[in-house]
Amino acid sequence: MDDTLLAGLNPEQRAAVTLPRESALVLAGAGSGKTRVLTTRIAHLIRTRQASPLGILAVTFTNKAAREMMTRLAGMMPINTRGMWVGTFHGLCNRLLRAHHREAGLPSLFQILDSQDQQAAIKRVLRAMGADEERYPARQVAFFINGNKDDGVRAAQVNPWDAASRAMVGFYQAYEAQCQREGVVDFAELLLRSYELLRDNDMLRAHYADRFGFILVDEFQDTNRLQYEWLKLLAAPTSAVFAVGDDDQSIYAFRGARVGNMRLFETEFKVRQVIRLEQNYRSQGNILDAANALISNNSGRLGKNLWTEAGQGEPIRVYEAGTDMDEAGFIVEEIRALHGEGMHLSDIALLYRSNAQSRVLEQFIFNAGLPYRVYGGLRFFERLEVKHALAWLRLAASPDDDGAFLRVVNFPPRGIGARSLELVQQQAISQGIPMTVAAAGIKLAGKAASGMADFLARVAQLRDVRGRVELGELVEEALRLSGLLAHYQAERDGAERVENLEELVSAAASFNNDSELDDLAAFLSHASLEAGEREAGAGQDALQLMTVHSAKGLEFHAVFVTGLEEGLFPHENSLSENDGLEEERRLMYVAVTRARQRLYLTRSGSRMLHGQIRYGLRSRFIDEVPENLCRFTGPVQQTPRDFPSAWATHREEPGRGQPIRTPLPGSFGGGPSSDAGLPFRIGQNVKHARFGSGVILAAEGQGEDARVQVNFRDAGTKWLALAYAKLSAD
DNA sequence: TACATCTTTATTTTT
DNA sequence: TAAAGATGTA
């Protein structure tokens, strides 16, 4: 009776979909039909009456993935998606906490801080404590706090190991107290709170564990420790947890993800068999072979080899440019050719390791008159004017929200300066009351006093309006009362901001609240948890530019992986982190597996970075792709004497011989002819009294400040000042 | 308070 | 390079 659902699934997919009620780990390779398996299993469970829609919990990391799952489900069967628990970890935790806010120790209208808000809140804590913000920058404190929360560790449970960590713990503690006072929670807190809620409340836990007989988790390799523990709490002994993930695509360790959770899951949830989805429906053979070869250099993998029924396809094109402009020029030419052959521009992606690299590419693409779209800009709800408007709404919802108060109390300007706010803050702290309340009962200097009175009156009016009108109208009223709209209308370059504010009104008006929450609270949650699409670019058919990270989960006909240079990709910072290089390699694996038909790997001998020219060697990741899959090209031949010897040295490194390379211009100072007076060249072999022999990788600075980066055979890579280091030709 | 100028710093990012 | 943050000036 289930034939329509199962039709077209390969044996492994079918096995995963129809697995009996037990916990399972599905190793889903890139392009192996993971989402299909996930949604089909849900549909299958419902159709075969093993579960009711209400008995299923499906967790994802992104709203996009959650939406996609919902859409596909709705396409498979006529079910009421309402009431189904399909969502992100954060979204589901929010739902849980709203439903049980009292037990969780939160006000019913608690607000959610996004990362910006959190950083601002931390800054206030630091100021209030008179902390040395040079030594303890807010972003580092945030990193500390979030890191601990992601591990499920409260301030009181941290064991400080030195003075600095002791200070950090102090900040953490004060920050927790401040958040509690103000009725706000940050992202990590959503998880930690609901974890604690379930942990400390047997009745509640039993209720949910009983309800959710089937739990499905997407992107399991990205779970952090807390998320894993949360799942453990929620899963009853009889629950079947269906974990889908790919250890080879774990690229978020830097924000707390633990690939190790997959192995842990296998043992702790008594997984009887690991199902591997290795048939790939996306890429052609050469691309998969390249990916497989590349990732085989990593250790400790769960093991997986992608294959396809499609043919080998085209060779992988490797282009080694002299300069970043040369690289960009090549890319533009290739795009033109592909486009000329009828490929849509939106089917072509330019990937890079770090955002700064997009600049040259954009410049060239723009000059070529090609439409493009860069991912990674501000999102809608992160825009300044939108945040301001939201702050007014937050104040209307909750008087305790000092963060919101501080954001807009003097914006648009109404004569309330730092001095006045200091007084208000003092009063608020000493009496333990929110700033809105303190502000009402305090005497300020003339201009500030009237400004404050005006502000408070407007907030009161907005509160009054709330509850009497529809959400859209409320937002409109907020814009009017706050004077934000008028302010931006009067501003010379305010047109776009005005547009965004108007868009906010229509977003609110058309907001469909599918929760039990009141409209405003739901809308504010939505604004924090789903900040909106990344910046939309030009027309429909546009080239896609993005970091490799943001390309995860996407696919394109043609993919350019650019900037494949040592130091950049793999990034130099990663080499000092443990498991850093392997994570970079997984990142490369993700990049490569985005391509369907055509894959380009490009690099450049020199590159403008941070306003300076940097020289980099070919990335080891290029070398890890078997030569026979590649077709190498380079710029028009340079004269041989400009050719540095770096290749010769590099070629000796473990691995294999290199195919014929085109030479690269490599000399200090940025141009082929500006190295006069400098004793060394890139790629030259040198000797150091202490570090022994090595090869020059890069150079920067002039004269006195000139520094070179040397890769020593025994001592590793170091930067040395030419003025001091005793280097000699070797 | 607003604007100008200087300094600092530079992976990756979702919620 | 170029953006953000801090500090200084009118």
PDB file of N, CA and C in Angstrom, chain A residues 144 148 153-161 165 169 172:
ATOM      1  N   PHE A 144      33.278  32.820  25.045  1.00  0.00           N
ATOM      2  CA  PHE A 144      33.418  32.029  26.274  1.00  0.00           C
ATOM      3  C   PHE A 144      32.050  31.565  26.789  1.00  0.00           C
ATOM      4  N   ASN A 148      30.566  27.670  26.657  1.00  0.00           N
ATOM      5  CA  ASN A 148      30.160  26.923  27.841  1.00  0.00           C
ATOM      6  C   ASN A 148      28.699  26.492  27.769  1.00  0.00           C
ATOM      7  N   VAL A 153      27.212  23.971  30.240  1.00  0.00           N
ATOM      8  CA  VAL A 153      27.863  24.365  31.485  1.00  0.00           C
ATOM      9  C   VAL A 153      27.434  25.767  31.927  1.00  0.00           C
ATOM     10  N   ARG A 154      26.878  25.868  33.105  1.00  0.00           N
ATOM     11  CA  ARG A 154      26.512  27.139  33.718  1.00  0.00           C
ATOM     12  C   ARG A 154      27.741  27.795  34.347  1.00  0.00           C
ATOM     13  N   ALA A 155      27.630  29.095  34.602  1.00  0.00           N
ATOM     14  CA  ALA A 155      28.774  29.828  35.157  1.00  0.00           C
ATOM     15  C   ALA A 155      29.299  29.165  36.428  1.00  0.00           C
ATOM     16  N   ALA A 156      28.373  28.762  37.299  1.00  0.00           N
ATOM     17  CA  ALA A 156      28.781  28.201  38.580  1.00  0.00           C
ATOM     18  C   ALA A 156      29.542  26.887  38.416  1.00  0.00           C
ATOM     19  N   GLN A 157      29.384  26.249  37.275  1.00  0.00           N
ATOM     20  CA  GLN A 157      30.020  24.940  37.082  1.00  0.00           C
ATOM     21  C   GLN A 157      31.366  25.022  36.376  1.00  0.00           C
ATOM     22  N   VAL A 158      31.716  26.216  35.942  1.00  0.00           N
ATOM     23  CA  VAL A 158      33.005  26.343  35.268  1.00  0.00           C
ATOM     24  C   VAL A 158      34.119  26.313  36.298  1.00  0.00           C
ATOM     25  N   ASN A 159      35.145  25.551  36.034  1.00  0.00           N
ATOM     26  CA  ASN A 159      36.321  25.568  36.897  1.00  0.00           C
ATOM     27  C   ASN A 159      37.372  26.486  36.294  1.00  0.00           C
ATOM     28  N   PRO A 160      37.523  27.682  36.867  1.00  0.00           N
ATOM     29  CA  PRO A 160      38.503  28.597  36.287  1.00  0.00           C
ATOM     30  C   PRO A 160      39.911  28.032  36.442  1.00  0.00           C
ATOM     31  N   TRP A 161      40.725  28.233  35.413  1.00  0.00           N
ATOM     32  CA  TRP A 161      42.067  27.665  35.470  1.00  0.00           C
ATOM     33  C   TRP A 161      43.139  28.747  35.603  1.00  0.00           C
ATOM     34  N   SER A 165      40.392  33.335  33.120  1.00  0.00           N
ATOM     35  CA  SER A 165      39.161  32.543  33.062  1.00  0.00           C
ATOM     36  C   SER A 165      38.280  32.838  34.274  1.00  0.00           C
ATOM     37  N   VAL A 169      34.439  33.918  34.032  1.00  0.00           N
ATOM     38  CA  VAL A 169      33.338  33.316  34.775  1.00  0.00           C
ATOM     39  C   VAL A 169      32.514  34.395  35.469  1.00  0.00           C
ATOM     40  N   TYR A 172      30.337  35.923  32.920  1.00  0.00           N
ATOM     41  CA  TYR A 172      29.287  34.964  32.572  1.00  0.00           C
ATOM     42  C   TYR A 172      28.170  35.030  33.605  1.00  0.00           C
TER      43      TYR A 172
END
